[in-house]
PDB file of C-alpha atoms in Angstrom:
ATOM      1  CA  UNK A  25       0.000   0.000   0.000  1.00 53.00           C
ATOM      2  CA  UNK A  26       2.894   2.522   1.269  1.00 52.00           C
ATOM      3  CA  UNK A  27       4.529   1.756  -2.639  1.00 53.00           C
ATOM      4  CA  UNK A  28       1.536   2.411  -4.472  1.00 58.00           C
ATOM      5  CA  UNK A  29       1.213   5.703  -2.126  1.00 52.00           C
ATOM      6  CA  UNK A  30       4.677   6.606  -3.486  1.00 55.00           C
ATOM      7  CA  UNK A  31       4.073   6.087  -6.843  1.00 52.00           C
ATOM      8  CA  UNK A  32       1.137   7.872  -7.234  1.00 52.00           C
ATOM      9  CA  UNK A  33       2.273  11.132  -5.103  1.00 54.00           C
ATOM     10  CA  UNK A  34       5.607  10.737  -8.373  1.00 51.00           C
ATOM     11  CA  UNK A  35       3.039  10.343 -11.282  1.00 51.00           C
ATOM     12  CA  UNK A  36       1.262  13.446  -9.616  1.00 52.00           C
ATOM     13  CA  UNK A  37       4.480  15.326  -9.331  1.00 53.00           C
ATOM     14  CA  UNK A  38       5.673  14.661 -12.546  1.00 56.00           C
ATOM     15  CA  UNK A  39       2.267  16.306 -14.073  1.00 61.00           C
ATOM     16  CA  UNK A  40       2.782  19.313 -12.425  1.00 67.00           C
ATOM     17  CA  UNK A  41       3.412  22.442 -15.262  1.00 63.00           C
ATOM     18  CA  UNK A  42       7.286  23.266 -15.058  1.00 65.00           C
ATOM     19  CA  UNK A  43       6.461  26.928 -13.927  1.00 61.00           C
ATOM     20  CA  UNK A  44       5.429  25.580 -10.609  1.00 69.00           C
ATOM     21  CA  UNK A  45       9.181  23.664 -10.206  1.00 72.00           C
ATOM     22  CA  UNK A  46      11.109  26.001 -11.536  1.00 71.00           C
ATOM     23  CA  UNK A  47      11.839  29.934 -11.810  1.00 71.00           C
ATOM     24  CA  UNK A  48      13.417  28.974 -15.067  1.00 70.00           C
ATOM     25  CA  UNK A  49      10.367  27.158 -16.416  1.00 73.00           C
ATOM     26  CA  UNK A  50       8.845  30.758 -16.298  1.00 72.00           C
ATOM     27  CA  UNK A  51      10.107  31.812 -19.723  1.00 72.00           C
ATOM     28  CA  UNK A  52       8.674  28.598 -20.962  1.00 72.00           C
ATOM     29  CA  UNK A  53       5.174  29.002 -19.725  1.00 73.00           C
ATOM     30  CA  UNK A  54       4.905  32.462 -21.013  1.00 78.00           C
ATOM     31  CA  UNK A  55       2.501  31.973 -24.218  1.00 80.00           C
ATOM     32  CA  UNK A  56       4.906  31.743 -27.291  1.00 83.00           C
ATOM     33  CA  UNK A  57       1.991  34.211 -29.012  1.00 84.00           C
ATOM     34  CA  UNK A  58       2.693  36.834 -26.006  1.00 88.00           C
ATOM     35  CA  UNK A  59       6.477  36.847 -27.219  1.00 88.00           C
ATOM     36  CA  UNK A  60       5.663  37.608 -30.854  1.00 89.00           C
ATOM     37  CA  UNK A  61       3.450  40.216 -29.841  1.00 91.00           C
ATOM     38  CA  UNK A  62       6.032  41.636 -27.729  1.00 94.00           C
ATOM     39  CA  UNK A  63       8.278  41.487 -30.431  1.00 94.00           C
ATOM     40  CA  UNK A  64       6.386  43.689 -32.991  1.00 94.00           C
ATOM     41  CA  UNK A  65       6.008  45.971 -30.021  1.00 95.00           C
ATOM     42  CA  UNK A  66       9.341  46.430 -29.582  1.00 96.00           C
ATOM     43  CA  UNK A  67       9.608  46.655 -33.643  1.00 94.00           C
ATOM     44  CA  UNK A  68       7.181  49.407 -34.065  1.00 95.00           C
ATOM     45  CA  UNK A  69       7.442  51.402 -30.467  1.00 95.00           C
ATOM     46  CA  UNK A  70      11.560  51.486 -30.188  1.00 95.00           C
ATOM     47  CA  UNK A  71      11.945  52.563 -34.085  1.00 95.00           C
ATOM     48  CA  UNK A  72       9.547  55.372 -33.212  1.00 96.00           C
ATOM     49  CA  UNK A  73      11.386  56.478 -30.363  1.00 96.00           C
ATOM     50  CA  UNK A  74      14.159  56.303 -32.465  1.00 95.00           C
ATOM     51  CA  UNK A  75      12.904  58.123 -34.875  1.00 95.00           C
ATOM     52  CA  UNK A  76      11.365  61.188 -32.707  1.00 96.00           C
ATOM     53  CA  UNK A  77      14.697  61.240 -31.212  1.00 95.00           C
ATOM     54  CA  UNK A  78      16.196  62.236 -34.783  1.00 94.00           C
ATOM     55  CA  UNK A  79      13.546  64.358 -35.309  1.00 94.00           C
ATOM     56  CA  UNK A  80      13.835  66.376 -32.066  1.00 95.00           C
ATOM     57  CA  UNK A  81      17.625  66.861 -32.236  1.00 93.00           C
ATOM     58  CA  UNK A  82      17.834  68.092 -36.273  1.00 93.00           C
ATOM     59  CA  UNK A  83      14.525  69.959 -35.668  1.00 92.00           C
ATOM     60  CA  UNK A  84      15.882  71.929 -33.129  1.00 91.00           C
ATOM     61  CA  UNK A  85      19.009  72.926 -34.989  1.00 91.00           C
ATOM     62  CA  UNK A  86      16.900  73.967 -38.344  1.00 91.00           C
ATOM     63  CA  UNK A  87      14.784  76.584 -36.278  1.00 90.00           C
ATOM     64  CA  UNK A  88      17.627  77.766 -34.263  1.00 89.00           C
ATOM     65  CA  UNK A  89      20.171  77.894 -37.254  1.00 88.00           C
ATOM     66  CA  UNK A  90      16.998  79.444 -39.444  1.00 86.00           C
ATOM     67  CA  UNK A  91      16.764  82.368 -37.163  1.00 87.00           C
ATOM     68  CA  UNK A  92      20.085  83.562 -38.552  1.00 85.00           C
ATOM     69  CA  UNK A  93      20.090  81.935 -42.137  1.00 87.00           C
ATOM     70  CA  UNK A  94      16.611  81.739 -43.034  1.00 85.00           C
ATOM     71  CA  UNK A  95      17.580  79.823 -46.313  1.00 87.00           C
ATOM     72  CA  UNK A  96      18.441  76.686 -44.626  1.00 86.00           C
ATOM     73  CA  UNK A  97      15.001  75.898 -43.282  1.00 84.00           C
ATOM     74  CA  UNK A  98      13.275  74.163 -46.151  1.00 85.00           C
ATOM     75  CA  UNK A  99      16.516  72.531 -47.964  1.00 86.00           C
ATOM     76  CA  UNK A 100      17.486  70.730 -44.656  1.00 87.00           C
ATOM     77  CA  UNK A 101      14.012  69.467 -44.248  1.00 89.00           C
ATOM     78  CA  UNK A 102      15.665  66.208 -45.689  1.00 91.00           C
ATOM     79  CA  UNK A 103      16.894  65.600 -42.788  1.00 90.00           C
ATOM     80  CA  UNK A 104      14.114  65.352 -41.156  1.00 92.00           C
ATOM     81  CA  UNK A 105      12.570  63.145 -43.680  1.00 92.00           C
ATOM     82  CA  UNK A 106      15.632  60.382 -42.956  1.00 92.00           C
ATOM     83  CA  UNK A 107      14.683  60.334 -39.170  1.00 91.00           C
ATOM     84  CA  UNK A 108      10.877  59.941 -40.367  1.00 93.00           C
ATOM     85  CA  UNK A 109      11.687  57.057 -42.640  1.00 92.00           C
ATOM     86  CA  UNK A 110      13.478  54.996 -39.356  1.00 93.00           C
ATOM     87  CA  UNK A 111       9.472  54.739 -37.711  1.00 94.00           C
ATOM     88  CA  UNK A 112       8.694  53.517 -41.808  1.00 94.00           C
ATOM     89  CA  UNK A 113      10.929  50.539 -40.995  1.00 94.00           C
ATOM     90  CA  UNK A 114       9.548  49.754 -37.634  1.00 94.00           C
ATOM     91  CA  UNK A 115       5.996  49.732 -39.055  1.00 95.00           C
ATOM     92  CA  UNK A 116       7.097  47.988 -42.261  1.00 94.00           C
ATOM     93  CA  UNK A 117       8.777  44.917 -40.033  1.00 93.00           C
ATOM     94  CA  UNK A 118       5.293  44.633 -37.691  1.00 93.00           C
ATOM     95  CA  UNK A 119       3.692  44.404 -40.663  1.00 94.00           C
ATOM     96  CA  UNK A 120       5.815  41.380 -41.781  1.00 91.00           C
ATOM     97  CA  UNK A 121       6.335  40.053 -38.204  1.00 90.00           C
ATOM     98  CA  UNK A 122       1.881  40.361 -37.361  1.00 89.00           C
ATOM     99  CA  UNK A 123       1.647  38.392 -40.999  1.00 89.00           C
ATOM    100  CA  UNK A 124       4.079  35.231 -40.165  1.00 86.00           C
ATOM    101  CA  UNK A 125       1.756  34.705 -36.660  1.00 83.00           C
ATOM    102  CA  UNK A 126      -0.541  31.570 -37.400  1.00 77.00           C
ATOM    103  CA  UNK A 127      -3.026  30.728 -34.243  1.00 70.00           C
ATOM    104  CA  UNK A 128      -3.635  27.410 -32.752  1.00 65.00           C
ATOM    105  CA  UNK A 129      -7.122  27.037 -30.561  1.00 63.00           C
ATOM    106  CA  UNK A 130      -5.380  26.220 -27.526  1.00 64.00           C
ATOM    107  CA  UNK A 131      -1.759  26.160 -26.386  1.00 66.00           C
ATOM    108  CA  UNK A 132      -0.558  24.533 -23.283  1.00 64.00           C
ATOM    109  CA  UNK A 133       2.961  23.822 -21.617  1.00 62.00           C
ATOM    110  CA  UNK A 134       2.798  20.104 -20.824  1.00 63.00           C
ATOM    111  CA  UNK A 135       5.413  18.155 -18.779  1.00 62.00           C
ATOM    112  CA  UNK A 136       6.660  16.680 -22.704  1.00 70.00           C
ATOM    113  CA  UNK A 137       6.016  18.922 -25.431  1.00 66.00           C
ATOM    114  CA  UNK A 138       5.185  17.426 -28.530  1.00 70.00           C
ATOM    115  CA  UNK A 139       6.525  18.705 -31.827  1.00 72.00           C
ATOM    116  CA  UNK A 140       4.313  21.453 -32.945  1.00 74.00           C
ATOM    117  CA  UNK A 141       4.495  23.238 -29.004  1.00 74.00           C
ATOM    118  CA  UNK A 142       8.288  23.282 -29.643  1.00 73.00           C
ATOM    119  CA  UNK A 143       8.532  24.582 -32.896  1.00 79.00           C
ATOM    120  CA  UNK A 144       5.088  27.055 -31.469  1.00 80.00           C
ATOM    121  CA  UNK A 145       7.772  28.442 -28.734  1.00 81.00           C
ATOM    122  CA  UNK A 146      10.807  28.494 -30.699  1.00 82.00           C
ATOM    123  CA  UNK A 147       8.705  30.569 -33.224  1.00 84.00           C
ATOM    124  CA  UNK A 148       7.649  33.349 -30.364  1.00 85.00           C
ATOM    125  CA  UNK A 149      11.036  33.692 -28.900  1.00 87.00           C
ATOM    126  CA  UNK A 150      12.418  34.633 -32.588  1.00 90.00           C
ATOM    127  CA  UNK A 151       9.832  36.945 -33.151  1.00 91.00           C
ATOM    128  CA  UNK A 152      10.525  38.486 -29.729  1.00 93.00           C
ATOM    129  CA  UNK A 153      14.414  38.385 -30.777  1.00 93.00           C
ATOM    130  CA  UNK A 154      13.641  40.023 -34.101  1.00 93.00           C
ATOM    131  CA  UNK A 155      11.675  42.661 -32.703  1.00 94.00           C
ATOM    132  CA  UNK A 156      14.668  43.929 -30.343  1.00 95.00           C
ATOM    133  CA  UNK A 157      17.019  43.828 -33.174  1.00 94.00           C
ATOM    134  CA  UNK A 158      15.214  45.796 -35.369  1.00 95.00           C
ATOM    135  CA  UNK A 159      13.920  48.333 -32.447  1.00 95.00           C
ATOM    136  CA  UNK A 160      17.672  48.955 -31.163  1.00 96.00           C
ATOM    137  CA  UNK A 161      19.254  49.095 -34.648  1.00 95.00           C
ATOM    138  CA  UNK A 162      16.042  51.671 -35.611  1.00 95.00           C
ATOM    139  CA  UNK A 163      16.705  53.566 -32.302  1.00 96.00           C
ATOM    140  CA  UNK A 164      20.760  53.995 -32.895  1.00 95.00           C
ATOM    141  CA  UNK A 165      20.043  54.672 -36.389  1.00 94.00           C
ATOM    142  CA  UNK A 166      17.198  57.355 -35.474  1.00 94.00           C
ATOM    143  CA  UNK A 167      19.927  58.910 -32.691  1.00 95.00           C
ATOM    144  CA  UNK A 168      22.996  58.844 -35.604  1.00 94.00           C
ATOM    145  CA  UNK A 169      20.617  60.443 -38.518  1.00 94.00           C
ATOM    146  CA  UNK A 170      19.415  63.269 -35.766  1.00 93.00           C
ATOM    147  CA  UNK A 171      22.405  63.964 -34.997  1.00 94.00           C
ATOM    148  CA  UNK A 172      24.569  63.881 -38.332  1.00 93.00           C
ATOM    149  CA  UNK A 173      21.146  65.779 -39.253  1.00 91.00           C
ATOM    150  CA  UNK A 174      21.976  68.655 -36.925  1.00 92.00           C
ATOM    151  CA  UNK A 175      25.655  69.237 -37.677  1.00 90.00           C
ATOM    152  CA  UNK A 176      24.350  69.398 -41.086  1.00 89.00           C
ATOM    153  CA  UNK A 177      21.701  71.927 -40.372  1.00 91.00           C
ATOM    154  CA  UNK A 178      23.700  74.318 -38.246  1.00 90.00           C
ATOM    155  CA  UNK A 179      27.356  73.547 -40.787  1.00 89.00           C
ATOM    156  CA  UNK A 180      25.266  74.670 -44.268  1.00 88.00           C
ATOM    157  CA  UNK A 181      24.010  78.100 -41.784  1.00 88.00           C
ATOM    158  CA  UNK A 182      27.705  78.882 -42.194  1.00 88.00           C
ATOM    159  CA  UNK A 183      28.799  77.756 -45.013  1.00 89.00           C
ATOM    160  CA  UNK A 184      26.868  76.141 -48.123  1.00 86.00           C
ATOM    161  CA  UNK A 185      29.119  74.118 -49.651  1.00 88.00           C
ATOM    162  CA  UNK A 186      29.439  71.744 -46.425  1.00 87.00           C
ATOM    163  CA  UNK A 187      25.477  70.813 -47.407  1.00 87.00           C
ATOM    164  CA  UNK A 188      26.038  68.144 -49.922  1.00 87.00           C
ATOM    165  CA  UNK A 189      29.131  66.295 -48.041  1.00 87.00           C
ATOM    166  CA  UNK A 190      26.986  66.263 -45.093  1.00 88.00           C
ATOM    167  CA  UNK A 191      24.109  64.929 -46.491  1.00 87.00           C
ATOM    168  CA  UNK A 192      26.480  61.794 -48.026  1.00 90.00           C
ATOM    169  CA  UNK A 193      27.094  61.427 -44.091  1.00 89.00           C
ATOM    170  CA  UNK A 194      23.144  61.365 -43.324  1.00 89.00           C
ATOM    171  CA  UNK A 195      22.311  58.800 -45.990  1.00 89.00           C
ATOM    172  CA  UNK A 196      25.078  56.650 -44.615  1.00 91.00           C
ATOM    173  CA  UNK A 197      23.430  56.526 -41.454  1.00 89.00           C
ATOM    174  CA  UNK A 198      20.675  56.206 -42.632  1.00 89.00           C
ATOM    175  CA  UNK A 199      21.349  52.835 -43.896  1.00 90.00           C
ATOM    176  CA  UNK A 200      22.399  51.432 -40.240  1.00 89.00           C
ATOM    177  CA  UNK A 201      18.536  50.968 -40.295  1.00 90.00           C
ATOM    178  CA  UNK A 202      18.125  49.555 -43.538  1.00 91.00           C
ATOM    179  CA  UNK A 203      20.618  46.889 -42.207  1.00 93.00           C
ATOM    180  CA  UNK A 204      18.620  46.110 -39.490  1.00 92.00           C
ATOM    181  CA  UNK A 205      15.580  45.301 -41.336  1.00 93.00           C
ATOM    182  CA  UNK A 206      17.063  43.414 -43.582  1.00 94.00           C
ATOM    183  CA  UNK A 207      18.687  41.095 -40.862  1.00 93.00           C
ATOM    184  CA  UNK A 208      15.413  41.561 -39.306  1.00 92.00           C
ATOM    185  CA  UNK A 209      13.426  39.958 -42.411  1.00 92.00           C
ATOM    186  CA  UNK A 210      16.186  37.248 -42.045  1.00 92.00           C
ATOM    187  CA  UNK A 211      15.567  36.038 -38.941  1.00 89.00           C
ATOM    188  CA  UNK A 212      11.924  36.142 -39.121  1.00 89.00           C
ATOM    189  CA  UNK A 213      12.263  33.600 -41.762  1.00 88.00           C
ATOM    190  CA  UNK A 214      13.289  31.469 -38.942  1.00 83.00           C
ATOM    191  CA  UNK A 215      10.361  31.869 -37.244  1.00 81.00           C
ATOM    192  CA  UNK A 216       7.433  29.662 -38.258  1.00 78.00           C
ATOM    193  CA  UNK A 217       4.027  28.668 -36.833  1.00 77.00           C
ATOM    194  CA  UNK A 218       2.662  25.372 -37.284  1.00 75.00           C
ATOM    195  CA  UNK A 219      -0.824  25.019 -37.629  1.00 72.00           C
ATOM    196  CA  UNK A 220      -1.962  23.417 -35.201  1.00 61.00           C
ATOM    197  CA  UNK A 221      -5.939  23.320 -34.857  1.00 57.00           C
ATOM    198  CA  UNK A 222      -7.226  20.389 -32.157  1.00 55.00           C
TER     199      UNK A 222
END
């Protein structure tokens, strides 16, 4: 009797979900769907940050350089359309990441995951990894473009010719995003949900 007691209280503990054992089992309970959302959040919210950031900093330095060289206000409005096109990115990789996300009716962490949960949660955390790169590379490319924006802004105020080389500098920078989508688009391939419907 005592054996069978024993037995029963290990079949018991071994259905027990993995969060309730584990801190580390946390991450794995988390809904695989909840990552990939959190992932195009991070796509679309961080490139906008980065891109208001760009905007703020070469905004600032067209009005205060256009008080004293008046000229300089709509030609360096470029600028401002490079930081703009950073929160372009962000939206055009949630679109891509919200179009890859296939739904199942139910999903639940079991003790042994079968095949389709696996590749389900391997799926969210790449999503959730491709929305971070693509946020941070938007946001550093958002900072570099605002700034190289604002150098350019107050150097053609003094002299003209320094326009065009600075602008070479902007569309540089500008690329930093470009990279990041692209390796973003990359690794969402990665990232695919089974369809999984009983």
């Amino acid at each position: 009797m005592g054996v069978e007691l024993e037995s029963h209280k290990v079949a018991v503990h071994a259905e027990r979900p993995c969060y309730e054992t584990s801190y580390l089992c946390v991450f794995e309970a988390v809904s695989p769907y909840m990552w990939s959302y959190m992932g195009i959040a991070f796509a679309l919210g961080i490139s906008v940050i980065g891109a208001a950031w760009g905007i703020f900093l070469t905004g600032s330095s067209i009005v205060g350089g256009g008080i004293k060289a008046p000229r300089i206000s709509s030609k360096n409005l470029v600028s401002i359309i490079f930081c703009e096109a950073v929160a372009i990115y962000g939206v055009i990789m949630a679109i891509i990441m919200a179009n890859k996300i296939e739904g199942s009716e139910i999903f639940t962490v079991t003790s042994k995951l079968e095949g389709w949960q696996a590749q389900t949660m391997v799926a969210g955390w790449c999503m959730f990894c491709v929305g971070l790169s693509v946020g941070f590379s938007n946001l550093f490319c958002g900072v570099c473009v605002g700034v190289s924006g604002s150098g350019c802004a107050l150097a053609d105020a003094q002299r003209p010719e320094m326009f065009v080389k600075m602008l070479i500098v902007e569309i540089f920078g500008s690329a930093l995003g470009l990279f990041g989508v692209i390796v973003g688009i990359i690794q969402a391939n990665g990232a695919t949900f089974p369809k999984h419907l009983a």
